[in-house]
C-alpha cells in the first residue's frame, strides 16, 4: 500500500500567523469536548481551522492542521489555475 504525504513549504517571509483563537466547551463533565476555532493569516488571506477533541491541546493541534490543509489546498488551486492560464495562452 502506498502512503502519500503532502508538505506545505513556506518561506520565512510568508509563514502563517495567528489571527484569532477561540475555545468552546461542547458538553459537560469529563467527557466534554473542546472545540477550537482558529483563523490564521497567510499571504494576505485568512484561513479557518476547526478541531474537536476531549483534550484541548489535541483540539488545538487538529485546528491548526485543518487550517494548514486549507492553505495547502488554496495553493494547489492557485497553481492549477496558473497552469490552465499558461496553457490557454500558449494555444492562442
Tab-separated table of C-alpha atoms in Angstrom:
chain	number	residue	atom	x	y	z
A	1	UNK	CA	0.000	0.000	0.000
A	2	UNK	CA	1.318	3.410	-0.952
A	3	UNK	CA	1.077	6.237	1.511
A	4	UNK	CA	1.232	9.755	0.191
A	5	UNK	CA	2.205	12.748	2.239
A	6	UNK	CA	1.665	16.385	1.492
A	7	UNK	CA	4.035	19.057	2.699
A	8	UNK	CA	3.362	22.745	2.971
A	9	UNK	CA	6.625	24.575	2.463
A	10	UNK	CA	6.715	28.232	3.320
A	11	UNK	CA	9.389	30.845	3.102
A	12	UNK	CA	10.339	32.661	6.311
A	13	UNK	CA	8.769	35.861	4.981
A	14	UNK	CA	5.387	34.212	4.432
A	15	UNK	CA	4.749	31.984	7.432
A	16	UNK	CA	1.164	31.678	8.708
A	17	UNK	CA	0.408	33.912	11.676
A	18	UNK	CA	-2.335	33.670	14.300
A	19	UNK	CA	-5.257	35.947	13.753
A	20	UNK	CA	-7.909	34.516	16.100
A	21	UNK	CA	-8.202	31.615	18.586
A	22	UNK	CA	-11.446	30.547	20.264
A	23	UNK	CA	-12.015	27.598	22.626
A	24	UNK	CA	-15.585	26.446	23.307
A	25	UNK	CA	-16.765	23.580	25.524
A	26	UNK	CA	-19.247	21.177	23.958
A	27	UNK	CA	-20.999	19.210	26.698
A	28	UNK	CA	-20.372	18.876	30.435
A	29	UNK	CA	-18.099	16.883	32.715
A	30	UNK	CA	-15.024	14.854	31.905
A	31	UNK	CA	-16.465	13.701	28.568
A	32	UNK	CA	-16.982	17.256	27.333
A	33	UNK	CA	-15.385	18.151	24.043
A	34	UNK	CA	-13.262	21.205	23.458
A	35	UNK	CA	-13.844	22.838	20.110
A	36	UNK	CA	-11.094	25.116	18.872
A	37	UNK	CA	-11.745	27.572	16.076
A	38	UNK	CA	-8.713	29.388	14.719
A	39	UNK	CA	-8.120	31.866	11.947
A	40	UNK	CA	-4.618	32.232	10.561
A	41	UNK	CA	-3.389	34.835	8.134
A	42	UNK	CA	-1.182	33.736	5.238
A	43	UNK	CA	-0.089	35.878	2.272
A	44	UNK	CA	-2.816	38.425	2.932
A	45	UNK	CA	-5.605	35.829	3.157
A	46	UNK	CA	-7.367	34.381	6.192
A	47	UNK	CA	-7.861	30.635	6.641
A	48	UNK	CA	-10.146	28.925	9.157
A	49	UNK	CA	-9.352	25.737	11.054
A	50	UNK	CA	-11.501	23.702	13.422
A	51	UNK	CA	-10.570	20.948	15.884
A	52	UNK	CA	-12.692	18.884	18.256
A	53	UNK	CA	-11.406	16.549	20.978
A	54	UNK	CA	-11.669	15.864	24.714
A	55	UNK	CA	-8.171	17.297	25.158
A	56	UNK	CA	-7.740	20.995	24.358
A	57	UNK	CA	-4.151	20.534	23.180
A	58	UNK	CA	-5.311	17.874	20.735
A	59	UNK	CA	-8.222	20.000	19.514
A	60	UNK	CA	-5.833	22.950	19.063
A	61	UNK	CA	-3.442	20.794	17.021
A	62	UNK	CA	-6.306	19.477	14.889
A	63	UNK	CA	-7.485	23.030	14.238
A	64	UNK	CA	-4.002	24.116	13.154
A	65	UNK	CA	-3.604	21.093	10.868
A	66	UNK	CA	-7.027	21.864	9.381
A	67	UNK	CA	-6.009	25.486	8.722
A	68	UNK	CA	-2.687	24.401	7.168
A	69	UNK	CA	-4.539	21.926	4.919
A	70	UNK	CA	-6.814	24.756	3.788
A	71	UNK	CA	-3.743	26.844	2.925
A	72	UNK	CA	-2.248	23.907	1.021
A	73	UNK	CA	-5.485	23.354	-0.941
A	74	UNK	CA	-5.713	27.058	-1.805
A	75	UNK	CA	-2.146	26.967	-3.122
A	76	UNK	CA	-2.922	23.860	-5.205
A	77	UNK	CA	-5.966	25.567	-6.757
A	78	UNK	CA	-3.904	28.675	-7.481
A	79	UNK	CA	-1.172	26.612	-9.170
A	80	UNK	CA	-3.743	24.719	-11.251
A	81	UNK	CA	-5.345	27.973	-12.395
A	82	UNK	CA	-1.925	29.333	-13.351
A	83	UNK	CA	-1.202	26.164	-15.376
A	84	UNK	CA	-4.544	26.437	-17.187
A	85	UNK	CA	-3.970	30.118	-17.934
A	86	UNK	CA	-0.488	29.350	-19.262
A	87	UNK	CA	-1.838	26.513	-21.446
A	88	UNK	CA	-4.567	28.767	-22.834
A	89	UNK	CA	-2.014	31.470	-23.609
A	90	UNK	CA	0.226	29.023	-25.453
A	91	UNK	CA	-2.607	27.687	-27.645
A	92	UNK	CA	-3.689	31.159	-28.801
